[in-house]
Short mmCIF file of C-alpha atoms and ligand atoms in Angstrom, two decimals:
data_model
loop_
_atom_site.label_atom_id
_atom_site.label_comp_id
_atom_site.label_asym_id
_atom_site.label_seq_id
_atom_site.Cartn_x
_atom_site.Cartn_y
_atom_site.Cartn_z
CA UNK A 5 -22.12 9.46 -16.33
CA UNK A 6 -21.57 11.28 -13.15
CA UNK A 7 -19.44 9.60 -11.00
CA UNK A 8 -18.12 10.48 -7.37
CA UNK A 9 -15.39 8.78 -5.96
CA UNK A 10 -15.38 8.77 -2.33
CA UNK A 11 -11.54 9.54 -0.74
CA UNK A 12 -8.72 11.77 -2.94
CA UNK A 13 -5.85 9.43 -1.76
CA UNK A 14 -3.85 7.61 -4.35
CA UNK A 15 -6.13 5.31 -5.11
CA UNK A 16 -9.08 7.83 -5.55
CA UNK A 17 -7.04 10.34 -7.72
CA UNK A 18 -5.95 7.01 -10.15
CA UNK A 19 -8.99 6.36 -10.77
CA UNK A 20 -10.09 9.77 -11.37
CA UNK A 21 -7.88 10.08 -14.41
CA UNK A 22 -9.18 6.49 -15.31
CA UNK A 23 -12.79 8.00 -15.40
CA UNK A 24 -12.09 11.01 -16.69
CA UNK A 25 -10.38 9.29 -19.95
CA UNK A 26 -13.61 7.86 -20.66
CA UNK A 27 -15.70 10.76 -20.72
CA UNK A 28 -17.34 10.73 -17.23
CA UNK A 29 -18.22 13.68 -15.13
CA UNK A 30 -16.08 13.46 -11.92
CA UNK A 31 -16.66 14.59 -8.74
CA UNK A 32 -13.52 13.49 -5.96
CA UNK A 33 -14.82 13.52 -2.44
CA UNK A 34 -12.59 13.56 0.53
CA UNK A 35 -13.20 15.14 4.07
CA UNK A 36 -10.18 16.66 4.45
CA UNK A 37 -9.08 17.05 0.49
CA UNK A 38 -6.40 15.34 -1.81
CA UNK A 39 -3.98 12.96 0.14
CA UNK A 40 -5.10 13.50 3.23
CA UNK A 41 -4.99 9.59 4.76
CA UNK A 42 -2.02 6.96 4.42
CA UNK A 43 -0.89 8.45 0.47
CA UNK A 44 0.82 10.88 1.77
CA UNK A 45 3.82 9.12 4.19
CA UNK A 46 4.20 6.18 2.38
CA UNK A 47 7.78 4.87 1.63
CA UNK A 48 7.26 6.03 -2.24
CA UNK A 49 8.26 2.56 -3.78
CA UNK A 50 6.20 1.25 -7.03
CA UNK A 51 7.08 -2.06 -5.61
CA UNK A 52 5.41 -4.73 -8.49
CA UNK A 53 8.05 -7.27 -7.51
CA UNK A 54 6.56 -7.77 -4.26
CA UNK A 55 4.56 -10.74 -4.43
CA UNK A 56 4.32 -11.85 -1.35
CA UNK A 57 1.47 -11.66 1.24
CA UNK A 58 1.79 -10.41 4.43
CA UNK A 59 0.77 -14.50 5.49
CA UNK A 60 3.90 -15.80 4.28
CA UNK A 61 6.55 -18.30 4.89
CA UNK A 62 8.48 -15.24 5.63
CA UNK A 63 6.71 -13.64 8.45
CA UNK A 64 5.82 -17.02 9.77
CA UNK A 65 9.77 -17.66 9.84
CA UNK A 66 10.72 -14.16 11.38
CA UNK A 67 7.23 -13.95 13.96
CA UNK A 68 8.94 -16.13 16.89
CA UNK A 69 11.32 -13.43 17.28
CA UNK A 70 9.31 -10.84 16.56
CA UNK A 71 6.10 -11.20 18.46
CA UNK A 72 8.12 -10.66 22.12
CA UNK A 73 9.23 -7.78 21.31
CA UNK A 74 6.30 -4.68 21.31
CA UNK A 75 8.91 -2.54 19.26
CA UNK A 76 9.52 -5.29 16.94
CA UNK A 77 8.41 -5.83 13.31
CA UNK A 78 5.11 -6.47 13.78
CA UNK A 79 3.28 -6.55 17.09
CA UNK A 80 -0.48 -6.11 18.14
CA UNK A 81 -1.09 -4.09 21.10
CA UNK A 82 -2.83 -6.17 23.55
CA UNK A 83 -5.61 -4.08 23.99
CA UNK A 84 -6.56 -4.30 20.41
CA UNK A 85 -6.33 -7.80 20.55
CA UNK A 86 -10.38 -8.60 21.29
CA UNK A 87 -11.44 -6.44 18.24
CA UNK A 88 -8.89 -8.52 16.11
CA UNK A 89 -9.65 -12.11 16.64
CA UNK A 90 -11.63 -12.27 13.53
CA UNK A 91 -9.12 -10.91 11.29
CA UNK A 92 -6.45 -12.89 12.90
CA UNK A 93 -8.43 -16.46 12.44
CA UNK A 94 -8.86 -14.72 8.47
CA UNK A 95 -5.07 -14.21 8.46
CA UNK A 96 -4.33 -17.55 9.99
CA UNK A 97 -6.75 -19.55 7.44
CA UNK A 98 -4.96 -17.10 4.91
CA UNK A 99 -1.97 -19.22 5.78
CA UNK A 100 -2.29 -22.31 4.46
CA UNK A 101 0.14 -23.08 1.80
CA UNK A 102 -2.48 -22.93 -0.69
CA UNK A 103 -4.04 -20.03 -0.14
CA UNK A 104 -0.82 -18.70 -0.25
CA UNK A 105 -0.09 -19.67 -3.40
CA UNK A 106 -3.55 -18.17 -4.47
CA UNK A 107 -2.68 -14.61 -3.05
CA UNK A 108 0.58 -14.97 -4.61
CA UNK A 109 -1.15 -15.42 -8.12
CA UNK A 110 -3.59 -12.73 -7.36
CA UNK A 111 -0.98 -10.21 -6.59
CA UNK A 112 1.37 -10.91 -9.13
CA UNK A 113 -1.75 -10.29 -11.53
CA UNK A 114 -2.27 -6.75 -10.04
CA UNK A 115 1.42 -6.48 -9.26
CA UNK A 116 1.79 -7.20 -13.54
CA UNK A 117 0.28 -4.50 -14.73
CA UNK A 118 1.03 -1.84 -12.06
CA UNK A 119 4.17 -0.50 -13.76
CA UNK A 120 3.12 -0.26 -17.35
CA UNK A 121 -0.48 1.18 -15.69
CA UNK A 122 1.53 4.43 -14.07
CA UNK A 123 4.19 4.88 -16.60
CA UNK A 124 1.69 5.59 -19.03
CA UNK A 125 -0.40 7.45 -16.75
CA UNK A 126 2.62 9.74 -15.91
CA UNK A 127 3.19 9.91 -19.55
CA UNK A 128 0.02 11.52 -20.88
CA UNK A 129 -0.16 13.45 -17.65
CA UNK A 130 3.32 14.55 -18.41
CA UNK A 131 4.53 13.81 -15.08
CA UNK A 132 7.00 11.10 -15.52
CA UNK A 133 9.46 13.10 -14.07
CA UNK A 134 7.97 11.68 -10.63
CA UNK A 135 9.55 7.81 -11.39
CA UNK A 136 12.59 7.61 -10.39
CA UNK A 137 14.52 4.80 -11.48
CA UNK A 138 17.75 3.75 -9.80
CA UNK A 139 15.55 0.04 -9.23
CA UNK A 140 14.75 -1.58 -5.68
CA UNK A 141 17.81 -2.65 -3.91
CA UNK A 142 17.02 -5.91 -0.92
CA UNK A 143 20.05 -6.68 1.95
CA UNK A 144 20.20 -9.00 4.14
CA UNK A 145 22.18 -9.52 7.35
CA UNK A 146 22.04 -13.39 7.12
CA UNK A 147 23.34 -16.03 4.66
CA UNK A 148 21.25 -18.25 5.65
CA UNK A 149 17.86 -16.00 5.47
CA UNK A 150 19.50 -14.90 2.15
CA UNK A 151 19.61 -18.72 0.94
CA UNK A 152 16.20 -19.05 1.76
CA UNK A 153 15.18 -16.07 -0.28
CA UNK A 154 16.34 -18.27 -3.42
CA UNK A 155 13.28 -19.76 -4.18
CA UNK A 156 11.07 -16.36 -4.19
CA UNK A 157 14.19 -14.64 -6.30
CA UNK A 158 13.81 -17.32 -8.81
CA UNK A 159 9.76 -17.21 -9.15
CA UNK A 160 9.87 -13.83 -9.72
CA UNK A 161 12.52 -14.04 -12.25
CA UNK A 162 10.10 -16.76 -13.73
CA UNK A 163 7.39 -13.79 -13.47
CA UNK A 164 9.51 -11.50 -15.85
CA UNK A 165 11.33 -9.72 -12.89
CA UNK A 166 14.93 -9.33 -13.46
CA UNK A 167 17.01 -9.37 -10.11
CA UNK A 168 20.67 -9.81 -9.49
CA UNK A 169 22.35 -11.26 -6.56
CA UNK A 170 25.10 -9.48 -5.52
CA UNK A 171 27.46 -10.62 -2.48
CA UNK A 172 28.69 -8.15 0.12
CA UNK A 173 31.74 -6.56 -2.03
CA UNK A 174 29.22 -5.58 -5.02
CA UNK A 175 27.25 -4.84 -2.19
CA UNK A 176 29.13 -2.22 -1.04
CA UNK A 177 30.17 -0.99 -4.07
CA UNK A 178 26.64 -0.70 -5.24
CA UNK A 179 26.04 1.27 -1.72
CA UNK A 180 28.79 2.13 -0.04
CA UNK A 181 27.39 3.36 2.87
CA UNK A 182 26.42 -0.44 3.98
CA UNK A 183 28.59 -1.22 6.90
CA UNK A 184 29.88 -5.02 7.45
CA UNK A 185 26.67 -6.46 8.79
CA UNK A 186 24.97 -6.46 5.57
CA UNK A 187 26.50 -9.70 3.72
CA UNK A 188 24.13 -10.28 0.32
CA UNK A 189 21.57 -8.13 -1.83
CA UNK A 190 19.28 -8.81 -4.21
CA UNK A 191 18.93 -5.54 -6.95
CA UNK A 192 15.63 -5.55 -9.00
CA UNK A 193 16.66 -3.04 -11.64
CA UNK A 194 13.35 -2.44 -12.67
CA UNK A 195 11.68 -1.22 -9.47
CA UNK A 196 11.08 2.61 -8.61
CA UNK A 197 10.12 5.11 -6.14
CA UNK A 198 8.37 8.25 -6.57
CA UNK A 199 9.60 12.24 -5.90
CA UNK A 200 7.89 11.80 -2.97
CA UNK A 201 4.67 10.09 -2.40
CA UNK A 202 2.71 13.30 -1.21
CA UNK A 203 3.64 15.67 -3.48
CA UNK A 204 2.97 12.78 -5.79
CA UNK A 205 -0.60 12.50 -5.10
CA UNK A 206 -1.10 15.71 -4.94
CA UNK A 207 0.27 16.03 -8.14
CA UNK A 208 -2.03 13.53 -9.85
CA UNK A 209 -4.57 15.29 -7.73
CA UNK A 210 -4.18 18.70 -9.22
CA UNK A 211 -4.21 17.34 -12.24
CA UNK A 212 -7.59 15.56 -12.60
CA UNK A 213 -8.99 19.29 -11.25
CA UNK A 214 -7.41 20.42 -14.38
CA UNK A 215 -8.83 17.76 -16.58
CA UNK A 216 -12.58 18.98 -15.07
CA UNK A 217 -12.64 16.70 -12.28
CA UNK A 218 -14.27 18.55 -8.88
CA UNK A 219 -13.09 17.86 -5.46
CA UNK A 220 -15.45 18.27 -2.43
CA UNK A 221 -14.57 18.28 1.06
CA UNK A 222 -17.10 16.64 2.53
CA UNK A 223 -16.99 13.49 5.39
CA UNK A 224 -19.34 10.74 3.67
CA UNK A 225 -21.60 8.50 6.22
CA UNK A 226 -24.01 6.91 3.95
CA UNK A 227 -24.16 5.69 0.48
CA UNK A 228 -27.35 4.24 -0.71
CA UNK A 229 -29.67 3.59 -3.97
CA UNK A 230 -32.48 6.14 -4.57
CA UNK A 231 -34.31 5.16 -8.00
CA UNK A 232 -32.39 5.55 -10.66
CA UNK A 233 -29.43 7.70 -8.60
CA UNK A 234 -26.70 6.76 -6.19
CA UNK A 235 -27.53 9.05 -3.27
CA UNK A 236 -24.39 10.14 -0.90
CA UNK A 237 -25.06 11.64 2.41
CA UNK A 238 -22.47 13.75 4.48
CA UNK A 239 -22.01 14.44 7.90
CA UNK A 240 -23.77 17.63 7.55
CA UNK A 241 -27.03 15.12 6.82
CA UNK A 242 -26.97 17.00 3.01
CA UNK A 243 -27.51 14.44 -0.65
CA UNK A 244 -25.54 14.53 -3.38
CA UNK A 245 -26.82 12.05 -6.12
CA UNK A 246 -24.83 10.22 -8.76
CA UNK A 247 -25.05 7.67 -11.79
CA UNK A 248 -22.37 5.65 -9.97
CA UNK A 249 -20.23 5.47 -6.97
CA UNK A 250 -16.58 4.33 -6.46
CA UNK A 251 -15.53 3.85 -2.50
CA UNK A 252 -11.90 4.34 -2.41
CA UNK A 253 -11.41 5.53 1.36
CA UNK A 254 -8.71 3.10 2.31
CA UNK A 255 -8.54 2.18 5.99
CA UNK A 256 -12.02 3.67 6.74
CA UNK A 257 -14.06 2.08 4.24
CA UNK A 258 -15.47 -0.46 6.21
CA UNK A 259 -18.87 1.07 7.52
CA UNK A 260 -19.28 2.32 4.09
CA UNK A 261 -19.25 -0.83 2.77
CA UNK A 262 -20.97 -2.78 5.65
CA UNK A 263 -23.65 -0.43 4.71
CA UNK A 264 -23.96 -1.77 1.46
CA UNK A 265 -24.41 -5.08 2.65
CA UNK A 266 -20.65 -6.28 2.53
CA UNK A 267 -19.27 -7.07 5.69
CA UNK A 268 -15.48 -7.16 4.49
CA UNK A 269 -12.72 -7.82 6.86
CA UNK A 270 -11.21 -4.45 7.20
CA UNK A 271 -8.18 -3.74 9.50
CA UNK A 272 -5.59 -1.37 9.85
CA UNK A 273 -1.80 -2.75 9.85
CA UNK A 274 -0.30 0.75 11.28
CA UNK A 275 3.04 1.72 9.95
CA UNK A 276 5.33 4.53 11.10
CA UNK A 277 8.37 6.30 9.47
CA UNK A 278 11.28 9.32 9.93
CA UNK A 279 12.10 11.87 7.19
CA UNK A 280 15.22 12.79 7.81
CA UNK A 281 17.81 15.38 5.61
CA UNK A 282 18.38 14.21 2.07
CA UNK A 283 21.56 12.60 1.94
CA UNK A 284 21.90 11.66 5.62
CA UNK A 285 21.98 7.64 4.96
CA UNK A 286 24.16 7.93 2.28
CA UNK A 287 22.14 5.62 0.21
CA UNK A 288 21.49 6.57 -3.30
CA UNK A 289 18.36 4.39 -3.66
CA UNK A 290 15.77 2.77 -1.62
CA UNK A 291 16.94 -0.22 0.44
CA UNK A 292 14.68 -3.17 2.28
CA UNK A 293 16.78 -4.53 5.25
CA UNK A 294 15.55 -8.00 5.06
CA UNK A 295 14.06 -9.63 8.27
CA UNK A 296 14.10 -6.08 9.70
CA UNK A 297 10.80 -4.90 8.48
CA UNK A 298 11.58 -1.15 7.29
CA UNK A 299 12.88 0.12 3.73
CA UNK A 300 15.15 3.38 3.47
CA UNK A 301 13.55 5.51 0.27
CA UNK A 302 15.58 8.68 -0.86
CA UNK A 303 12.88 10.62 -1.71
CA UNK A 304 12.77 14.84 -2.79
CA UNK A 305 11.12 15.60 0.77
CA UNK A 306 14.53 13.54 2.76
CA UNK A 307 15.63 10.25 3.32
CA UNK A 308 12.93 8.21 4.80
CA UNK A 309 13.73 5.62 6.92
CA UNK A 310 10.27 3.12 7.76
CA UNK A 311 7.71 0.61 7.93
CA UNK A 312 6.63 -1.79 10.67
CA UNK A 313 2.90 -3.32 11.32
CA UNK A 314 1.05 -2.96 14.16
CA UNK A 315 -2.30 -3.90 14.79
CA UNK A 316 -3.56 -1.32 16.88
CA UNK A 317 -6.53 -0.09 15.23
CA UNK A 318 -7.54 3.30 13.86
CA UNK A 319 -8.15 5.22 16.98
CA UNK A 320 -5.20 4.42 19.36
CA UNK A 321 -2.32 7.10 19.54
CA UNK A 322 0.81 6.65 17.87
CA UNK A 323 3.65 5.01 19.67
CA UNK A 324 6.55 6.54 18.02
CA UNK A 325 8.96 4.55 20.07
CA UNK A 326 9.04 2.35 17.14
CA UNK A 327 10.55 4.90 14.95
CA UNK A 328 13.16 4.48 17.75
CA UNK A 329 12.93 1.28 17.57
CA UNK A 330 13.44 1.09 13.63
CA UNK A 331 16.35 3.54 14.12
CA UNK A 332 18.38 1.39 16.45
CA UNK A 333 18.11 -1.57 13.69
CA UNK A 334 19.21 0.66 10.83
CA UNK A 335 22.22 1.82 13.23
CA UNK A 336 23.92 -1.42 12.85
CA UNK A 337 23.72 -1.44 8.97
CA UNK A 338 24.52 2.27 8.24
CA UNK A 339 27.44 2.94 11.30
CA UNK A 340 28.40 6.42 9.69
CA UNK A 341 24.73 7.59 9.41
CA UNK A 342 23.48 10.86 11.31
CA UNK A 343 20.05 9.19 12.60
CA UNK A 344 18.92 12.33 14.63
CA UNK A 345 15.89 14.92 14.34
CA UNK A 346 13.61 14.43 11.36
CA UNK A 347 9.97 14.11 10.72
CA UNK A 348 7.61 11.32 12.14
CA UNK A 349 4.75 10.08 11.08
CA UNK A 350 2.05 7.26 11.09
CA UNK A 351 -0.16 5.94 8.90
CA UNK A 352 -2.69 3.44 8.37
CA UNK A 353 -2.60 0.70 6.06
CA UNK A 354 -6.31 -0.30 4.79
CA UNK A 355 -5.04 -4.22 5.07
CA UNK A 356 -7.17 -7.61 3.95
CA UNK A 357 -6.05 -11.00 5.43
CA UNK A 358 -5.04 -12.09 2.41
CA UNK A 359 -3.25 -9.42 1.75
CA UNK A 360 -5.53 -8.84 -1.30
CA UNK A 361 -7.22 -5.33 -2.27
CA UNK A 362 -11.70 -5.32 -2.42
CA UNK A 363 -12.05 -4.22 -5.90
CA UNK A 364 -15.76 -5.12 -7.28
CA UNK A 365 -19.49 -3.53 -7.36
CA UNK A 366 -21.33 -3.82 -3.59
CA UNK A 367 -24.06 -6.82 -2.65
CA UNK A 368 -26.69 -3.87 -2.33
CA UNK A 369 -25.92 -1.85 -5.47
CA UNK A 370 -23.68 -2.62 -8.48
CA UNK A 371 -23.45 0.92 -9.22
CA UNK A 372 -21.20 1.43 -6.42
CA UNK A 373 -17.58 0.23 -6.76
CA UNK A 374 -15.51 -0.27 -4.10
CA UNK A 375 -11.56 -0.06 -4.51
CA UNK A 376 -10.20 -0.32 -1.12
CA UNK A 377 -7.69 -2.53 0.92
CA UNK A 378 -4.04 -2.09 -0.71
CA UNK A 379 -2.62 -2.54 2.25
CA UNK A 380 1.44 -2.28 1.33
CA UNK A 381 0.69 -1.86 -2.07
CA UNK A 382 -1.68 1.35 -2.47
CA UNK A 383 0.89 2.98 -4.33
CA UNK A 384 1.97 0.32 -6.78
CA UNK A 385 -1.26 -0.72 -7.64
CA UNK A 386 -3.26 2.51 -7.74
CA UNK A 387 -3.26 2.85 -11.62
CA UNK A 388 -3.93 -0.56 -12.53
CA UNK A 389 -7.06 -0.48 -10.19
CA UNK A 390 -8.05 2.37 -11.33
CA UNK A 391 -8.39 0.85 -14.94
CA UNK A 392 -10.09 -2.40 -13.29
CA UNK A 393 -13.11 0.06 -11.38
CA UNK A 394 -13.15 2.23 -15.31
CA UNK A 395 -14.08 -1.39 -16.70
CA UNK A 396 -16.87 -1.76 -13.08
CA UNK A 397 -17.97 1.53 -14.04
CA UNK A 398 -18.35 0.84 -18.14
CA UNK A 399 -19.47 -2.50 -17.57
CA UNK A 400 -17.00 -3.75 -19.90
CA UNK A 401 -15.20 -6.61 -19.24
CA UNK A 402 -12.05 -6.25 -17.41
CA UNK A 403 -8.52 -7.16 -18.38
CA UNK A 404 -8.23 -9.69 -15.68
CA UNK A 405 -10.71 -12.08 -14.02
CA UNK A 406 -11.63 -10.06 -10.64
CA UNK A 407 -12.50 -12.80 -8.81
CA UNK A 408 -9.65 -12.91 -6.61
CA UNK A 409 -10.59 -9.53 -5.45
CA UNK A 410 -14.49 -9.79 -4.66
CA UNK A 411 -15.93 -7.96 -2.09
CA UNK A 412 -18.06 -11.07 -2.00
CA UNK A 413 -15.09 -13.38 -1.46
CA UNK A 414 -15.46 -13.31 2.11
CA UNK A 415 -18.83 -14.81 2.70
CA UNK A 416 -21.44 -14.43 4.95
CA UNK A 417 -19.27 -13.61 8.06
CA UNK A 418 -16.47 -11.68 9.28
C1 FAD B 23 4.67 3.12 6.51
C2 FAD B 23 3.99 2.80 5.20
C3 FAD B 23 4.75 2.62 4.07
C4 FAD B 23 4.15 2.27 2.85
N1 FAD B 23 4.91 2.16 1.73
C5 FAD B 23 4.35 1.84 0.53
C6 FAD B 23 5.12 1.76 -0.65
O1 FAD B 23 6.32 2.02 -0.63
N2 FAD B 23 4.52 1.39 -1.80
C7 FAD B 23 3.18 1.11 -1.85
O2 FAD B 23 2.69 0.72 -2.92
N3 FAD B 23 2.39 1.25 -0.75
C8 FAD B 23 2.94 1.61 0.43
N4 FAD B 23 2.18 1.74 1.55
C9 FAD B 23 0.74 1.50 1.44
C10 FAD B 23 0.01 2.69 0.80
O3 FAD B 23 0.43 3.89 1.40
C11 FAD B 23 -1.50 2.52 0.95
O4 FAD B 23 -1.89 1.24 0.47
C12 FAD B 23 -2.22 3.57 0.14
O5 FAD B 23 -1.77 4.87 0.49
C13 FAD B 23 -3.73 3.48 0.31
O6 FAD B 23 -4.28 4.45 -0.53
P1 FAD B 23 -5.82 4.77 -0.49
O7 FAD B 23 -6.07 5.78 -1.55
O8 FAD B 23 -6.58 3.49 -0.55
O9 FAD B 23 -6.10 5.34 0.98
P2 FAD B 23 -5.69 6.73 1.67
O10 FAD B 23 -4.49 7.32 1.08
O11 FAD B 23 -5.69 6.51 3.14
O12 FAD B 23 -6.90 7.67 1.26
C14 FAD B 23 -8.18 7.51 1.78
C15 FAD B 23 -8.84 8.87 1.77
O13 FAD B 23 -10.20 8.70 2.14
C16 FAD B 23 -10.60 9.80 2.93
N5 FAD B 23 -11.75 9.36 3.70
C17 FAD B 23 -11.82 8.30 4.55
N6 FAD B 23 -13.07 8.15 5.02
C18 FAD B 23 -13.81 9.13 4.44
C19 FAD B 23 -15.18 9.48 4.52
N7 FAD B 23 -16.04 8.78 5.28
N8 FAD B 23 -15.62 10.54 3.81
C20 FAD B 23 -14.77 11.26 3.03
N9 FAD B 23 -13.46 10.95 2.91
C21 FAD B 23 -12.98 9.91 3.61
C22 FAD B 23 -9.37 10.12 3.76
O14 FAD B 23 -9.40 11.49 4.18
C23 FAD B 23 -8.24 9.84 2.78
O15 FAD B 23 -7.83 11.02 2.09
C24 FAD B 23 2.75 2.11 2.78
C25 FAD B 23 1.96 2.33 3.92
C26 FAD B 23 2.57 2.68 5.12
C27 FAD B 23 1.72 2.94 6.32
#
């Protein structure tokens, strides 16, 4: 069949290879080319032993503190607020404990088969050189926060997830570039990070041209049945026509898939981060500072220090006074670090309320797939999507039930 997938970032180039393994002819199609949108920043982490959603016990705990302060965490800028009531009341409903418990489930599905998914990926590509794997190392500044962290440490050892618990002299010894304030860690040996997670999708990218995939730069605005064809139509008002369509345009796919007669709740949750020279933390892998709301990744392109959320929508400017901001709070756990210069950036995070990805066939044509809405987990969960939407595309039954992830979950309203 002739499928075009609709946005080159990770998740588009994933499922390229997925598609391309089973014979179909595919075109990628992305207005500004391969990793253009949030894929190329990220923090780099294949993160499967992050199961929680973003409306958790944990950011419920920590949002007191955080929501006063505009530089903090997670903050919504008040002029965005309006446009975000819906999503918020979604988030909010998202909240109760079982619902919770449901995303939980759901991700730790996806989350299950994200690691095998890109290590053989990388494998028959022959780019496993791009997996680094010196695991996923947690601190925190706080006993007590730390104590409370017992019960998620021991459901995803229940999961399969091996962590160990380390107080602050194996701390230190494990990193010993952690200054006093960080007192416990948790190490998941089994977590990784990529080279870097631009030249990483470009990679992949490159690599599904040479396997006979096409990429077109072209800005999508419509996608709609014609007969027996799935007809595309750019911003230069020109058709292309295919057996099937996969969506895969991250924090933009909303009018695409309004179109199609899903009205999905669709936000951004923006997230900004500093390259700075490799080797300037002193950390010699990647490091969430629990409660603080950034990771540290040492990737080939520098040591990136980032994260944050803020709901500001896709058009507003960046604020990068919360790189700043991010800086100060790593300053108190790394005291000997050179924090200055480096590359900012901002990106946006294609984010569900319940923190759960859209990955099913639209209400107004099954031949188009839609795999969008990874919010933190793009990267992790890219190849095991990618074999979910080959399943959409074969109609074969896939691995897991999809429910969870319906574009139709949401109902009539949004
Ligand atoms: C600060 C930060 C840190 C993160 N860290 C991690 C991490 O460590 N691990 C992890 O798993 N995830 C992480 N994420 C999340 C991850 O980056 C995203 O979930 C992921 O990149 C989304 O991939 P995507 O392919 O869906 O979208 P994108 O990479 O945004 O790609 C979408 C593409 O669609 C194209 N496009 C959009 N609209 C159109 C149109 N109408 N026509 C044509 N093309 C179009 C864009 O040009 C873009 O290239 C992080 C995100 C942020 C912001």
């Amino acid at each position: 069949m002739r499928v075009g997938i609709i946005g080159a970032g990770i998740v588009g180039v994933a499922t390229a290879h997925a598609l391309l393994d089973e014979g179909h002819e595919v075109d990628l199609i992305d207005r500004e080319g391969i990793a253009a949108g949030t894929s190329a920043g990220n923090a780099g982490w294949i993160a499967h032993l992050d199961i929680l959603p973003l409306a958790s016990p944990k950011v419920w705990r920590n949002l007191p503190r955080w929501a006063f302060d505009p530089l903090g965490p997670l903050a919504i800028r008040p002029a965005y607020l309006p446009a975000l009531l819906p999503w918020l009341a979604r988030f909010v409903a998202a909240s109760q404990p079982s619902r919770i418990e449901a995303s939980i489930r759901a991700i730790a599905t996806l989350n299950g088969r994200a690691l095998a998914a890109w290590e053989t990926r990388l494998a028959s590509l022959g780019l496993g050189n791009h997996l680094r794997d010196r695991g996923l190392l947690s601190v925190w500044a706080d006993e007590r926060a730390f104590r409370a962290a017992g019960e998620l440490i021991e459901r995803q050892r229940a999961l399969g997830i091996p962590v160990e618990t380390l107080d602050a002299r194996s701390l230190r010894a494990l990193e010993p570039a952690l200054g006093p304030r960080a007192v416990a860690g948790a190490l998941y040996p089994s977590g990784r990070h990529v080279s870097d997670p631009l030249q990483f999708t470009r990679a992949l990218g490159e690599a599904a041209l040479q396997r006979g995939a096409h990429l077109r730069k072209f800005e999508i605005i419509g996608v709609s049945g014609r007969g027996g064809e799935i007809a595309i139509r750019t911003s230069f008002d020109t058709l292309a026509l295919y057996d099937r369509v996969v969506i895969a345009t991250g924090a933009w796919s909303k009018p695409l898939a309004a179109a199609l007669g899903d009205a999905i709740p669709l936000d951004t949750e923006r997230g900004y981060n500093v390259t700075l020279p490799s080797g300037r933390l002193g950390l010699t892998r990647p490091v969430m500072f629990e409660g603080e709301g950034f990771v540290t990744t040492p990737l080939d392109s520098g040591d990136r220090v980032g994260g944050s959320v803020e709901f500001a929508g896709l058009e507003a400017a960046p604020n990068f006074k919360r790189v700043d901001a991010i800086l100060g709070r790593l300053r108190r756990f790394l005291p000997e670090a050179d924090l200055t210069g480096g590359d900012r950036w901002m990106g946006f995070r294609p984010s569900i309320p319940d923190s759960l990805p859209v990955i099913g066939t639209a209400s107004g044509d099954p031949r188009v797939v839609y795999a969008f809405g990874h919010a933190h987990h793009g990267l992790t969960q890219a190849a095991a999507t990618a074999e979910l939407v080959a399943a959409l595309i074969a109609d074969r039954r896939p691995p897991i039930d999809l429910a969870p992830y319906s574009p139709q979950r949401f109902g009539k309203k949004h």
